[in-house]
PDB file of C-alpha atoms in Angstrom:
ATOM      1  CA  UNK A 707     -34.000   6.828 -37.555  1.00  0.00           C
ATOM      2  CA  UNK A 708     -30.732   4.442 -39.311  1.00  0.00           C
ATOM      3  CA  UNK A 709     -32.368   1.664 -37.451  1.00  0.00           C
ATOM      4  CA  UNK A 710     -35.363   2.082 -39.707  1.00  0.00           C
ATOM      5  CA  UNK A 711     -33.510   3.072 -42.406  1.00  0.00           C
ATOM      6  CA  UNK A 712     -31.718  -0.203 -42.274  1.00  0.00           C
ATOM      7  CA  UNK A 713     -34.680  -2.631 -42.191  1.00  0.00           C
ATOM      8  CA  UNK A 714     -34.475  -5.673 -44.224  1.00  0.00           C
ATOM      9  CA  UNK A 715     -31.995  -4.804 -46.537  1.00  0.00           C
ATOM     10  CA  UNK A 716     -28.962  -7.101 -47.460  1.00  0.00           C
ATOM     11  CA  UNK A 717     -26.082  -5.070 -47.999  1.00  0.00           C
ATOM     12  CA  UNK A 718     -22.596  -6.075 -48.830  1.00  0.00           C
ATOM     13  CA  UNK A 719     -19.716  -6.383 -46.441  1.00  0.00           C
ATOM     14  CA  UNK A 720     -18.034  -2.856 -48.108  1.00  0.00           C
ATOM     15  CA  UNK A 721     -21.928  -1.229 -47.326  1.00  0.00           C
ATOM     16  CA  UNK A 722     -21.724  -2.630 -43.835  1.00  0.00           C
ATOM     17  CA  UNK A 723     -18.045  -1.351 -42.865  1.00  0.00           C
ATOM     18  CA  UNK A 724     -19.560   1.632 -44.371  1.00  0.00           C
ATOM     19  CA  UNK A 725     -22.516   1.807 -42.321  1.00  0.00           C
ATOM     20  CA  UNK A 726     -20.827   0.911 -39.008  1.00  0.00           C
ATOM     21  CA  UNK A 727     -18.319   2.874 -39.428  1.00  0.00           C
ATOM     22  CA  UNK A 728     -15.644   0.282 -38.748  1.00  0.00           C
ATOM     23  CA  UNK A 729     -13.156  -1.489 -41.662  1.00  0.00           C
ATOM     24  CA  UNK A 730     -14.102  -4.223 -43.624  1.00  0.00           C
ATOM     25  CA  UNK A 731     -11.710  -6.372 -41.482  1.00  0.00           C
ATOM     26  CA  UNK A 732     -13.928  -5.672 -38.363  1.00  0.00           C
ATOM     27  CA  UNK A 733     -16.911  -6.778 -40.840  1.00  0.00           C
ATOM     28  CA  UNK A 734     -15.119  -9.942 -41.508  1.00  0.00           C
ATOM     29  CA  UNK A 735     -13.998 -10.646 -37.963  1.00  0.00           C
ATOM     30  CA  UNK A 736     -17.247 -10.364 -36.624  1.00  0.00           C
ATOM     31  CA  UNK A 737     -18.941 -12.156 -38.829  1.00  0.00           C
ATOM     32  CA  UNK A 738     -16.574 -14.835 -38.743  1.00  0.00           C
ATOM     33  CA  UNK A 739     -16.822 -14.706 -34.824  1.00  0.00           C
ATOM     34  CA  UNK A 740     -20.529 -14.784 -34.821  1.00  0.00           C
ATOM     35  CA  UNK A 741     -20.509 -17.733 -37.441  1.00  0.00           C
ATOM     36  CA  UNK A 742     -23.107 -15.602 -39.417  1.00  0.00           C
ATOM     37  CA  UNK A 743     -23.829 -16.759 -43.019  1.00  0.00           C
ATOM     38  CA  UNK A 744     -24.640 -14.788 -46.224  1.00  0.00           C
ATOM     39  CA  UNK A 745     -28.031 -14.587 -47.068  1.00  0.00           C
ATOM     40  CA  UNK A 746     -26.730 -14.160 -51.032  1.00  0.00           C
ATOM     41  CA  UNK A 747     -23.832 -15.178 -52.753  1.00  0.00           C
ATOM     42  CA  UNK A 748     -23.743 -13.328 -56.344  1.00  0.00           C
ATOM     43  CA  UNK A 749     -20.527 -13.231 -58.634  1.00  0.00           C
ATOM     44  CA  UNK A 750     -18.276 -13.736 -55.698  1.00  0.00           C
ATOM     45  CA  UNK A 751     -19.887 -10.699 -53.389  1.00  0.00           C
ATOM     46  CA  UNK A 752     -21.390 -11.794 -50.009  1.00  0.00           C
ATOM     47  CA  UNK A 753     -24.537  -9.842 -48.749  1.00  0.00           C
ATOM     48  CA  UNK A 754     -25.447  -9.958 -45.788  1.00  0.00           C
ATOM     49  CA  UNK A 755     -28.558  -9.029 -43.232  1.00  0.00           C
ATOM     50  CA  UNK A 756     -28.486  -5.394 -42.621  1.00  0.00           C
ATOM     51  CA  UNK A 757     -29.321  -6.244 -38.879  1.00  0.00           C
ATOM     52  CA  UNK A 758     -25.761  -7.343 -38.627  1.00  0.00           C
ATOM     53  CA  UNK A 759     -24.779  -2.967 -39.146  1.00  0.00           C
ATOM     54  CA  UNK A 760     -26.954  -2.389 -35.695  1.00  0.00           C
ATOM     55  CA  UNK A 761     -24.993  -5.677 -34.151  1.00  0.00           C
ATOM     56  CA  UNK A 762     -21.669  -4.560 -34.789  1.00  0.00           C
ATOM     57  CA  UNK A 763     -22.553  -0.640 -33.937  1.00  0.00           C
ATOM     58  CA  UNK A 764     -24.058  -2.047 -30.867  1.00  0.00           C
ATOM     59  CA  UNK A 765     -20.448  -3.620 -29.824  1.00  0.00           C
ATOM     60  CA  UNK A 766     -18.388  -0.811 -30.940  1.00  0.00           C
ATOM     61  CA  UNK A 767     -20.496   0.857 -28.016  1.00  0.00           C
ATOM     62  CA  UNK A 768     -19.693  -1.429 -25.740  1.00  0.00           C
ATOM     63  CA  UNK A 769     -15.993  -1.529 -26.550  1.00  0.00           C
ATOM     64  CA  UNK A 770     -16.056   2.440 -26.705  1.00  0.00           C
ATOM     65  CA  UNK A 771     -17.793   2.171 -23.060  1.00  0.00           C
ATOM     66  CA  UNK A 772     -15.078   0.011 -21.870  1.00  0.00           C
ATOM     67  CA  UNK A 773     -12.562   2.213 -22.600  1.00  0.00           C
ATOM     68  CA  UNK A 774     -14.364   5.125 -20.918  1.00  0.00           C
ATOM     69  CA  UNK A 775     -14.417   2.777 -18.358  1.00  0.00           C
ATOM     70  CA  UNK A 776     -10.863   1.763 -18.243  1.00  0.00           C
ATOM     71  CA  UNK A 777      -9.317   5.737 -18.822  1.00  0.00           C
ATOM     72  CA  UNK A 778     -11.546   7.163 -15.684  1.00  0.00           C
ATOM     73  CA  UNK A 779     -10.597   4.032 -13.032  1.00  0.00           C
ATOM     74  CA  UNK A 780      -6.840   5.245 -14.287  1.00  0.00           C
ATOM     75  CA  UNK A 781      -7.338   8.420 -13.531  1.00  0.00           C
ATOM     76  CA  UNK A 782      -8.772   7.645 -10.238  1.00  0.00           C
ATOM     77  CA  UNK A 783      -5.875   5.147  -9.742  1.00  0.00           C
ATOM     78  CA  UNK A 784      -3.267   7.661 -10.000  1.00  0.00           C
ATOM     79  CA  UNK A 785      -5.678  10.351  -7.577  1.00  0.00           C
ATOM     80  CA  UNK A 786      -5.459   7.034  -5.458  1.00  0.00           C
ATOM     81  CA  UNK A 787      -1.718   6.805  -5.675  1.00  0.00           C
ATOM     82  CA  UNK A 788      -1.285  10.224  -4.787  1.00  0.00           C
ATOM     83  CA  UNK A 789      -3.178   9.867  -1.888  1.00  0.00           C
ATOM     84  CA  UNK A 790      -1.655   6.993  -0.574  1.00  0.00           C
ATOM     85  CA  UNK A 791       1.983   8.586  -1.137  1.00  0.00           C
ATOM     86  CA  UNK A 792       0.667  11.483   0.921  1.00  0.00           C
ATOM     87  CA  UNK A 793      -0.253   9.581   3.433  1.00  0.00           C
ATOM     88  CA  UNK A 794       2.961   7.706   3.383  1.00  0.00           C
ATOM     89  CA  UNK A 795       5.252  10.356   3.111  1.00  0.00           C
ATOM     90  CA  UNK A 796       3.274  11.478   6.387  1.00  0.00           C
ATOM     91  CA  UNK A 797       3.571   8.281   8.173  1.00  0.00           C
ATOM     92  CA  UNK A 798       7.555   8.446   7.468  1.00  0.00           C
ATOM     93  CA  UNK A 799       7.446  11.259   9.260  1.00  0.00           C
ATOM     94  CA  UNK A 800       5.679  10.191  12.021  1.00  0.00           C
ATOM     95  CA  UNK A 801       8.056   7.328  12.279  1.00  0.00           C
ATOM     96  CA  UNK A 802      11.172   9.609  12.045  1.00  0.00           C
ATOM     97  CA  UNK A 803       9.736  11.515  15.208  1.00  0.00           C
ATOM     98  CA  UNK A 804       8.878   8.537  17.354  1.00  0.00           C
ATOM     99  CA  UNK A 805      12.458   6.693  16.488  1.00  0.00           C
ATOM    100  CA  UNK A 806      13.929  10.398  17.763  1.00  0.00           C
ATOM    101  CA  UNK A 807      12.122   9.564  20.923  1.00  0.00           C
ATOM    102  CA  UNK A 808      13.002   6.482  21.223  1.00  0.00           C
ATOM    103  CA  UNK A 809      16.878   7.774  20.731  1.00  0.00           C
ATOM    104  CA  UNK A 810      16.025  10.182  23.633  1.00  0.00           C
ATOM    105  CA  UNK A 811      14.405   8.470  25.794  1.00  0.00           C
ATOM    106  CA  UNK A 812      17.228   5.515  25.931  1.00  0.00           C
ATOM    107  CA  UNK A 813      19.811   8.064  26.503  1.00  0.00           C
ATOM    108  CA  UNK A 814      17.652   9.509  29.614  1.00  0.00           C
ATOM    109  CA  UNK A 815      17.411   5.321  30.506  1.00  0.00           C
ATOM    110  CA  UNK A 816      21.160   4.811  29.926  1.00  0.00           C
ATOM    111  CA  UNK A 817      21.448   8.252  32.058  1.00  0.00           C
ATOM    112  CA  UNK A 818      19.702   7.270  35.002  1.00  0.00           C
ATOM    113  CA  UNK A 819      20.734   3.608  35.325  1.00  0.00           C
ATOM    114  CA  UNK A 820      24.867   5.608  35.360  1.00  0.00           C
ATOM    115  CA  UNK A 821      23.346   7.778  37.407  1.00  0.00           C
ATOM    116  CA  UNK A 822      21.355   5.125  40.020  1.00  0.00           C
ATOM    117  CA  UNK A 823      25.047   2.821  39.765  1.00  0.00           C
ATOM    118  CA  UNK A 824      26.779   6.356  40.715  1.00  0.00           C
ATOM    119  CA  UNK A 825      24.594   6.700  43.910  1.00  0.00           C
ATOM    120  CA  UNK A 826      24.481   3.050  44.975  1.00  0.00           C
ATOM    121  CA  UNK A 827      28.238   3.009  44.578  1.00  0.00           C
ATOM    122  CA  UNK A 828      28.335   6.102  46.807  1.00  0.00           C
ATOM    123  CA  UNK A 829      25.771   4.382  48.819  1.00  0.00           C
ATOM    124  CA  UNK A 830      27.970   1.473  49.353  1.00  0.00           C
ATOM    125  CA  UNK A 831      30.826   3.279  49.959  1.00  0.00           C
ATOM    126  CA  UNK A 832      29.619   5.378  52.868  1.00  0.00           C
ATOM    127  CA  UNK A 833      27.823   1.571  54.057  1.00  0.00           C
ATOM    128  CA  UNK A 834      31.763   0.784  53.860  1.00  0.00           C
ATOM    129  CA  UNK A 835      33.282   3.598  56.095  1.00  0.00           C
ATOM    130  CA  UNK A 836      30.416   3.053  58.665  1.00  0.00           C
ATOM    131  CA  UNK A 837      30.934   0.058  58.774  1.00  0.00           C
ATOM    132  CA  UNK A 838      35.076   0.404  59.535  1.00  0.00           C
ATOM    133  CA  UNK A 839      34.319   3.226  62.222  1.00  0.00           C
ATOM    134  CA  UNK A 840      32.146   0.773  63.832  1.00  0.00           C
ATOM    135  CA  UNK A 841      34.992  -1.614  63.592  1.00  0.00           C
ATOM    136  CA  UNK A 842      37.751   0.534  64.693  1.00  0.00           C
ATOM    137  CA  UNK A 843      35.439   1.984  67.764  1.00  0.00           C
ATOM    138  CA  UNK A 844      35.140  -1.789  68.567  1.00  0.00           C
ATOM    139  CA  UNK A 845      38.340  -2.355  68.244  1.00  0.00           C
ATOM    140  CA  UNK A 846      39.499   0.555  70.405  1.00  0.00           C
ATOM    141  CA  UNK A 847      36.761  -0.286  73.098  1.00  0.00           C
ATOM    142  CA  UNK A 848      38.488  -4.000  73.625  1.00  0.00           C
ATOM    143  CA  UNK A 849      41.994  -1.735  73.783  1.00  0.00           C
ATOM    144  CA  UNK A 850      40.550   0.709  77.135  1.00  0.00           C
ATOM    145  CA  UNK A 851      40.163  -2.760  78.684  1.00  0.00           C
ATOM    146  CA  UNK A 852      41.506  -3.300  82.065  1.00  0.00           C
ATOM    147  CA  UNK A 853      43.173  -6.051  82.597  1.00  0.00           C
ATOM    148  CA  UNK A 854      40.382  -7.141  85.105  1.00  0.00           C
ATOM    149  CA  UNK A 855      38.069  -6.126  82.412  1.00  0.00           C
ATOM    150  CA  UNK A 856      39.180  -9.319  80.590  1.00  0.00           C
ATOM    151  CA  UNK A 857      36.473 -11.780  82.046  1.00  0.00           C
ATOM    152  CA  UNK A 858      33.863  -9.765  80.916  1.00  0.00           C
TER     153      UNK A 858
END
């Protein structure tokens, strides 16, 4: 119903601030923006197209939209954010478990390789005294010897 209200009017640039709803700065800006010229020029007052009101209403919508815009992707950005420090907090803790694994399951390694050494050591060792029976019962054998037992 303003639209029609508005029609073909020219209205100064105090009527159009007034209209819009903006200052007469914004007035000015746009029009200077939009290169729009006066339709009259009377003792020093500009007037202007009253289709410039619906212009300037039209991108104070847009600018209004835009900010919707900008405040609800914020507010999903931080819902984001919290979600992703969730989920890293978790995965902290999941890597806090696994390098306690880790921890235990090299000192089970390191216990098992002291533990395999131990046993071949032992291994070896018992290799070792076999070994010097054998040698001593050889030994002892080539003692018994008769002396005619020498060509043999």
């Amino acid at each position: 119903m303003a639209k029609k209200q508005i029609g073909s009017k020219v209205l100064t640039v105090s009527e159009i601030a007034e209209k819009a709803g903006v200052s007469r700065n914004k007035v000015w800006s746009y029009i200077r923006r939009n290169k729009i010229k006066p339709v009259s020029k009377k003792s020093g007052q500009f007037k202007f197209d009253s289709k410039i009101v619906l212009e300037i209403e039209d991108e104070q919508q847009k600018k209004r939209i835009e900010k919707n815009k900008k405040e609800n992707n914020a507010g999903i950005s931080v819902t984001v954010l919290e979600i992703f420090k969730k989920q890293l907090e978790k995965k902290d803790q999941q890597i806090k478990d696994q390098a306690e694994i880790i921890d235990f399951l090299k000192g089970e390694v390191l216990r098992a390789r002291l533990d395999s050494q131990n046993k071949e050591k032992l291994l070896e060792d018992a290799w070792k005294k076999v070994e010097a029976i054998s040698e001593k019962d050889l030994n002892r054998d080539e003692e018994k010897r008769h002396w005619w037992q020498f060509w043999n």
